[in-house]
CSV table of C-alpha atoms in Angstrom, one decimal:
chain,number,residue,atom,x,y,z
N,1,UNK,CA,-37.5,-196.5,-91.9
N,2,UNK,CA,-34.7,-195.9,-89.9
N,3,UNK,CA,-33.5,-199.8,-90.3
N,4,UNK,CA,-33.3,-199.4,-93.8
N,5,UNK,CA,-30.9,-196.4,-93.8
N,6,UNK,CA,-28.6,-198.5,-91.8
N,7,UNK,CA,-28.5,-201.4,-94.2
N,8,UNK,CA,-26.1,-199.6,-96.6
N,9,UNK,CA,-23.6,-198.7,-93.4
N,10,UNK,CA,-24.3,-202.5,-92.6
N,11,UNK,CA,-23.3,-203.2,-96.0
N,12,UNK,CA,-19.9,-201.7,-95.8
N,13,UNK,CA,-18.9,-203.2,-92.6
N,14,UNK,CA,-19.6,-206.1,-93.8
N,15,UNK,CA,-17.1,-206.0,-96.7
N,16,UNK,CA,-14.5,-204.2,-94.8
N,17,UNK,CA,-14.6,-207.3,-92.5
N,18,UNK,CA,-13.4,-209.3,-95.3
N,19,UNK,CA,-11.0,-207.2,-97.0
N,20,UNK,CA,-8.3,-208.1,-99.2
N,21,UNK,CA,-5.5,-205.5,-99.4
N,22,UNK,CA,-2.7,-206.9,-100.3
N,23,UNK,CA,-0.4,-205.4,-97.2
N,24,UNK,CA,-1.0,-207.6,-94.6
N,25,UNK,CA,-0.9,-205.0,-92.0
N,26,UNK,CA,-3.0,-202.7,-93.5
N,27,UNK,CA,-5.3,-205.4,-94.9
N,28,UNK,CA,-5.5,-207.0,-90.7
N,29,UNK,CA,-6.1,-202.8,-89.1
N,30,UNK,CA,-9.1,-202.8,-91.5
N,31,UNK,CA,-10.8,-205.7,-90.5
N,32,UNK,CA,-10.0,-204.8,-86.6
N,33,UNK,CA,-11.7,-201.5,-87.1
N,34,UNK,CA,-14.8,-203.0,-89.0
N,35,UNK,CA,-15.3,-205.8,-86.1
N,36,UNK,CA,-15.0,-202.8,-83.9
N,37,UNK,CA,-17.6,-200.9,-85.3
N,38,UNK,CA,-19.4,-203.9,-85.9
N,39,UNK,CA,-19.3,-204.5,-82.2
N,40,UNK,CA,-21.1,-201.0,-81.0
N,41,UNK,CA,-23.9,-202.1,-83.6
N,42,UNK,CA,-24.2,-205.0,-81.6
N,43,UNK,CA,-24.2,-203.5,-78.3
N,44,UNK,CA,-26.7,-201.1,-79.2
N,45,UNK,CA,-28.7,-203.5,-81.7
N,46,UNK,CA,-32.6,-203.8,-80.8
N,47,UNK,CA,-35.2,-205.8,-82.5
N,48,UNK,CA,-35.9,-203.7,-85.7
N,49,UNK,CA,-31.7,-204.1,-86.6
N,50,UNK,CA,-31.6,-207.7,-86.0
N,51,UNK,CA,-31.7,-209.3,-89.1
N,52,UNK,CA,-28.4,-207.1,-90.0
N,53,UNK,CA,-27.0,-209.6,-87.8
N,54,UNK,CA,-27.2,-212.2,-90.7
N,55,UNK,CA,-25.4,-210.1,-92.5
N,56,UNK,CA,-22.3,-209.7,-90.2
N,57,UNK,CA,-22.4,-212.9,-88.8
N,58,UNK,CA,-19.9,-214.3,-91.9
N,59,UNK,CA,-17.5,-211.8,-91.2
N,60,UNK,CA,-17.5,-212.0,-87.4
N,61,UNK,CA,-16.9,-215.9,-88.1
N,62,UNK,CA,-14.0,-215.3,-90.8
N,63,UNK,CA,-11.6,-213.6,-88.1
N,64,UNK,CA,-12.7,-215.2,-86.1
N,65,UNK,CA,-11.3,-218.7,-87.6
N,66,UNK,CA,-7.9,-217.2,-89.0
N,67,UNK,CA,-5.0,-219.2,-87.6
N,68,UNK,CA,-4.4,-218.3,-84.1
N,69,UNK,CA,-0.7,-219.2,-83.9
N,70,UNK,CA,-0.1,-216.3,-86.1
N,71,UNK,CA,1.6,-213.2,-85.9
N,72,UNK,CA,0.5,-209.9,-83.5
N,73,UNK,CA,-2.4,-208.4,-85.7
N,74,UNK,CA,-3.7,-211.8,-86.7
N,75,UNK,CA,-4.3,-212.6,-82.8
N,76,UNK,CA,-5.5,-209.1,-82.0
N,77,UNK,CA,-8.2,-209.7,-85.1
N,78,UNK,CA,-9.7,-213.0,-83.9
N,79,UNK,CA,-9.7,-211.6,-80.1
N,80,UNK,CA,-11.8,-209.0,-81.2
N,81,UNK,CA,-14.0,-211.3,-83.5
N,82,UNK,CA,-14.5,-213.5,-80.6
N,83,UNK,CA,-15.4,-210.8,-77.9
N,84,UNK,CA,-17.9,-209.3,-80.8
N,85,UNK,CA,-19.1,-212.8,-81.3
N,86,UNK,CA,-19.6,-213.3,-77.2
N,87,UNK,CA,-21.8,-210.2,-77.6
N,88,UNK,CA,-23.7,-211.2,-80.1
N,89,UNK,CA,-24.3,-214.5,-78.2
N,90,UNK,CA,-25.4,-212.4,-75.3
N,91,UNK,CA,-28.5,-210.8,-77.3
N,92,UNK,CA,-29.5,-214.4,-78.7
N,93,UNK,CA,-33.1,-215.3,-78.1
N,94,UNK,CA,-35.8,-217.1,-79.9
N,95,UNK,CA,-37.1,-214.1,-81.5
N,96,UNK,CA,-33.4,-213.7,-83.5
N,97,UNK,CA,-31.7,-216.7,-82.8
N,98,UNK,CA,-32.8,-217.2,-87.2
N,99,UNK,CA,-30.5,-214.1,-87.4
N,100,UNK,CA,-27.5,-215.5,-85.3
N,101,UNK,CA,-27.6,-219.5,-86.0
N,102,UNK,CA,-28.7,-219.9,-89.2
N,103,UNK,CA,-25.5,-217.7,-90.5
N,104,UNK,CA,-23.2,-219.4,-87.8
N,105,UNK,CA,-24.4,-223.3,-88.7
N,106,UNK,CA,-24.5,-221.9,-92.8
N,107,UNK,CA,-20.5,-220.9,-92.1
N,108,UNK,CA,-20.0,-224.3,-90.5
N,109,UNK,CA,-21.6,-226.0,-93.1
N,110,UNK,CA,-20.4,-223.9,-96.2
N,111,UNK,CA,-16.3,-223.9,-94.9
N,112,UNK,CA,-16.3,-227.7,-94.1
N,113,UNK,CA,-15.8,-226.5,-90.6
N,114,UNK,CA,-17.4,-230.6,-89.6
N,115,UNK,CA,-14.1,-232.5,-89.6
N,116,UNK,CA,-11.6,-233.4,-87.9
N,117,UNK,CA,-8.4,-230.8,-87.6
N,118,UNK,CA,-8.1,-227.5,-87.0
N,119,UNK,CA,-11.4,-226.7,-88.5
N,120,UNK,CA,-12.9,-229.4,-85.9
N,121,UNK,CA,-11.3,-227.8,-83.2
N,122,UNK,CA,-12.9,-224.2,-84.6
N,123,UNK,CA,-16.4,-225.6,-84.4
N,124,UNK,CA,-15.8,-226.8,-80.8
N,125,UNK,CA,-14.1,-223.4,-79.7
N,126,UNK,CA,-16.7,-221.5,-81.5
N,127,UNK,CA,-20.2,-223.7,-80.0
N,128,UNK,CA,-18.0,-223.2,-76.3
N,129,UNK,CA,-17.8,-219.2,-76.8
N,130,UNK,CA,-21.9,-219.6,-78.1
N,131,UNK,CA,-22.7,-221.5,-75.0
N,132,UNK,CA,-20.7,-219.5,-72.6
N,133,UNK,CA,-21.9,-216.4,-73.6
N,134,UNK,CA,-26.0,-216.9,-73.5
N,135,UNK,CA,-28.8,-216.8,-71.8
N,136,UNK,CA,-28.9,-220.1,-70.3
N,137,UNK,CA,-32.7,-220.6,-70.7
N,138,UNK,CA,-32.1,-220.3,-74.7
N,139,UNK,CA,-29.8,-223.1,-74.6
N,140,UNK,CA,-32.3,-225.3,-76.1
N,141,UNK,CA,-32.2,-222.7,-80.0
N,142,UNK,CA,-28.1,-224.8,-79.8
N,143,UNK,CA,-29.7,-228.1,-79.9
N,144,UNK,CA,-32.1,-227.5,-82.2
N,145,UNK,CA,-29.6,-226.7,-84.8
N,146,UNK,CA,-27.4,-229.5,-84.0
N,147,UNK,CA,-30.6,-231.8,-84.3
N,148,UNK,CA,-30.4,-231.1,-88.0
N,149,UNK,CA,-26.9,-232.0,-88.0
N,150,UNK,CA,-27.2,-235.3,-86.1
N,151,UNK,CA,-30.1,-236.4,-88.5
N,152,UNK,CA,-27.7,-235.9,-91.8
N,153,UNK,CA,-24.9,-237.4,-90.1
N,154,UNK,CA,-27.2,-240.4,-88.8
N,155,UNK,CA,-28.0,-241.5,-92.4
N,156,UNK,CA,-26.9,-243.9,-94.9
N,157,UNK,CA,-23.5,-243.0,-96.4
N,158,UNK,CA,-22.6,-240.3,-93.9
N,159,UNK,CA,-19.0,-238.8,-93.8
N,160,UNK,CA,-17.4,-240.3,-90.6
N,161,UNK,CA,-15.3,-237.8,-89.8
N,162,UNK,CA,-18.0,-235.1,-90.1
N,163,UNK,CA,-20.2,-237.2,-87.8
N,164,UNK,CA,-17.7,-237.6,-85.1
N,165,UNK,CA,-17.3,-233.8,-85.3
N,166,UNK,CA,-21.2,-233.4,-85.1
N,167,UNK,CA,-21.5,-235.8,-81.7
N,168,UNK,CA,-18.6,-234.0,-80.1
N,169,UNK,CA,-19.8,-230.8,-80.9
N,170,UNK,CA,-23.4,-232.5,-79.0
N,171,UNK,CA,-21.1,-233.6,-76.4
N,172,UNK,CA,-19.4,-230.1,-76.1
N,173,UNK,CA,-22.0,-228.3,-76.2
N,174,UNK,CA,-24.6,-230.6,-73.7
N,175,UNK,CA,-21.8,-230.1,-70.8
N,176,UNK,CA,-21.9,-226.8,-71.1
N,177,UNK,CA,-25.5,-226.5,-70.3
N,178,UNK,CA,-25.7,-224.7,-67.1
N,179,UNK,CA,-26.8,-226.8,-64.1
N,180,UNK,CA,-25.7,-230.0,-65.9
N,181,UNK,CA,-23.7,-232.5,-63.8
């Protein structure tokens, strides 16, 4: 159907989000204009197009973790992976939230993000932007995923940086529950 003809487009935007040309410039205008085309996807994404959402999801979160203390484009690139990635959060609900967190907890998971550091700080930043940005009654999809997290960092011969990153990310994330004291 009509999904499927989207899923080459999808495709593309997908690997112009993470492109590699070698000027920096040109290589930082590309990505900007895929997040931004990524972003009308979202805003007009319905049911039948969610599961493309897996698919962008690792390129939303790669600009959206590039340094932040670097030059002009590099800033302008992660603002606009971080408003896509607020409206993405925004359409989150149980029906696609296996579209939206398992991508988002695989990236965590997959870059180290659970440590201390700047890739600590990236998994705090990014579970605030998450938490700010939903609907509050679909909190509860966020702690589910950080269950699984908590368990593996609760066992025998756990890495203790990664489990201090996991119970602040808990704490982060458990103030920012909307109506909590």
């Amino acid at each position: 159907g009509q999904v499927g003809a989207l899923t080459p487009f999808v495709d593309d935007l997908v690997r112009l989000c993470h492109d590699t040309q070698s000027n920096p410039d040109l290589r930082l205008q590309i990505r900007e204009a895929a997040l931004r085309a990524v972003m009308v996807l979202v805003q007009i994404v319905d049911s039948s197009l969610s599961e493309q959402l897996g698919k962008l999801m690792p390129g939303v979160l790669t600009n959206m973790n590039v340094p932040s203390g670097g030059d002009d484009s590099d800033r302008r690139v992660r603002e606009v992976a971080f408003r896509l990635f607020a409206d993405i959060a925004r359409t989150l609900r149980p029906a696609i939230a296996p579209f939206i967190l398992k991508p988002l907890f695989g990236y965590l998971d997959g870059n180290n993000c659970w440590s201390q550091g700047r890739q600590g700080n990236f998994v705090l930043e990014t579970l605030q932007h998450l938490m700010n940005a939903m609907l509050p009654q679909h909190n509860y999809l966020i702690f589910l995923e950080m269950q699984e997290r908590c368990a593996a960092c609760a066992r025998r011969g756990a890495d203790p940086q990664v489990a201090l990153c996991t119970a602040r990310a808990v704490g982060t994330v458990a103030s920012l529950v909307r109506g909590a004291p």
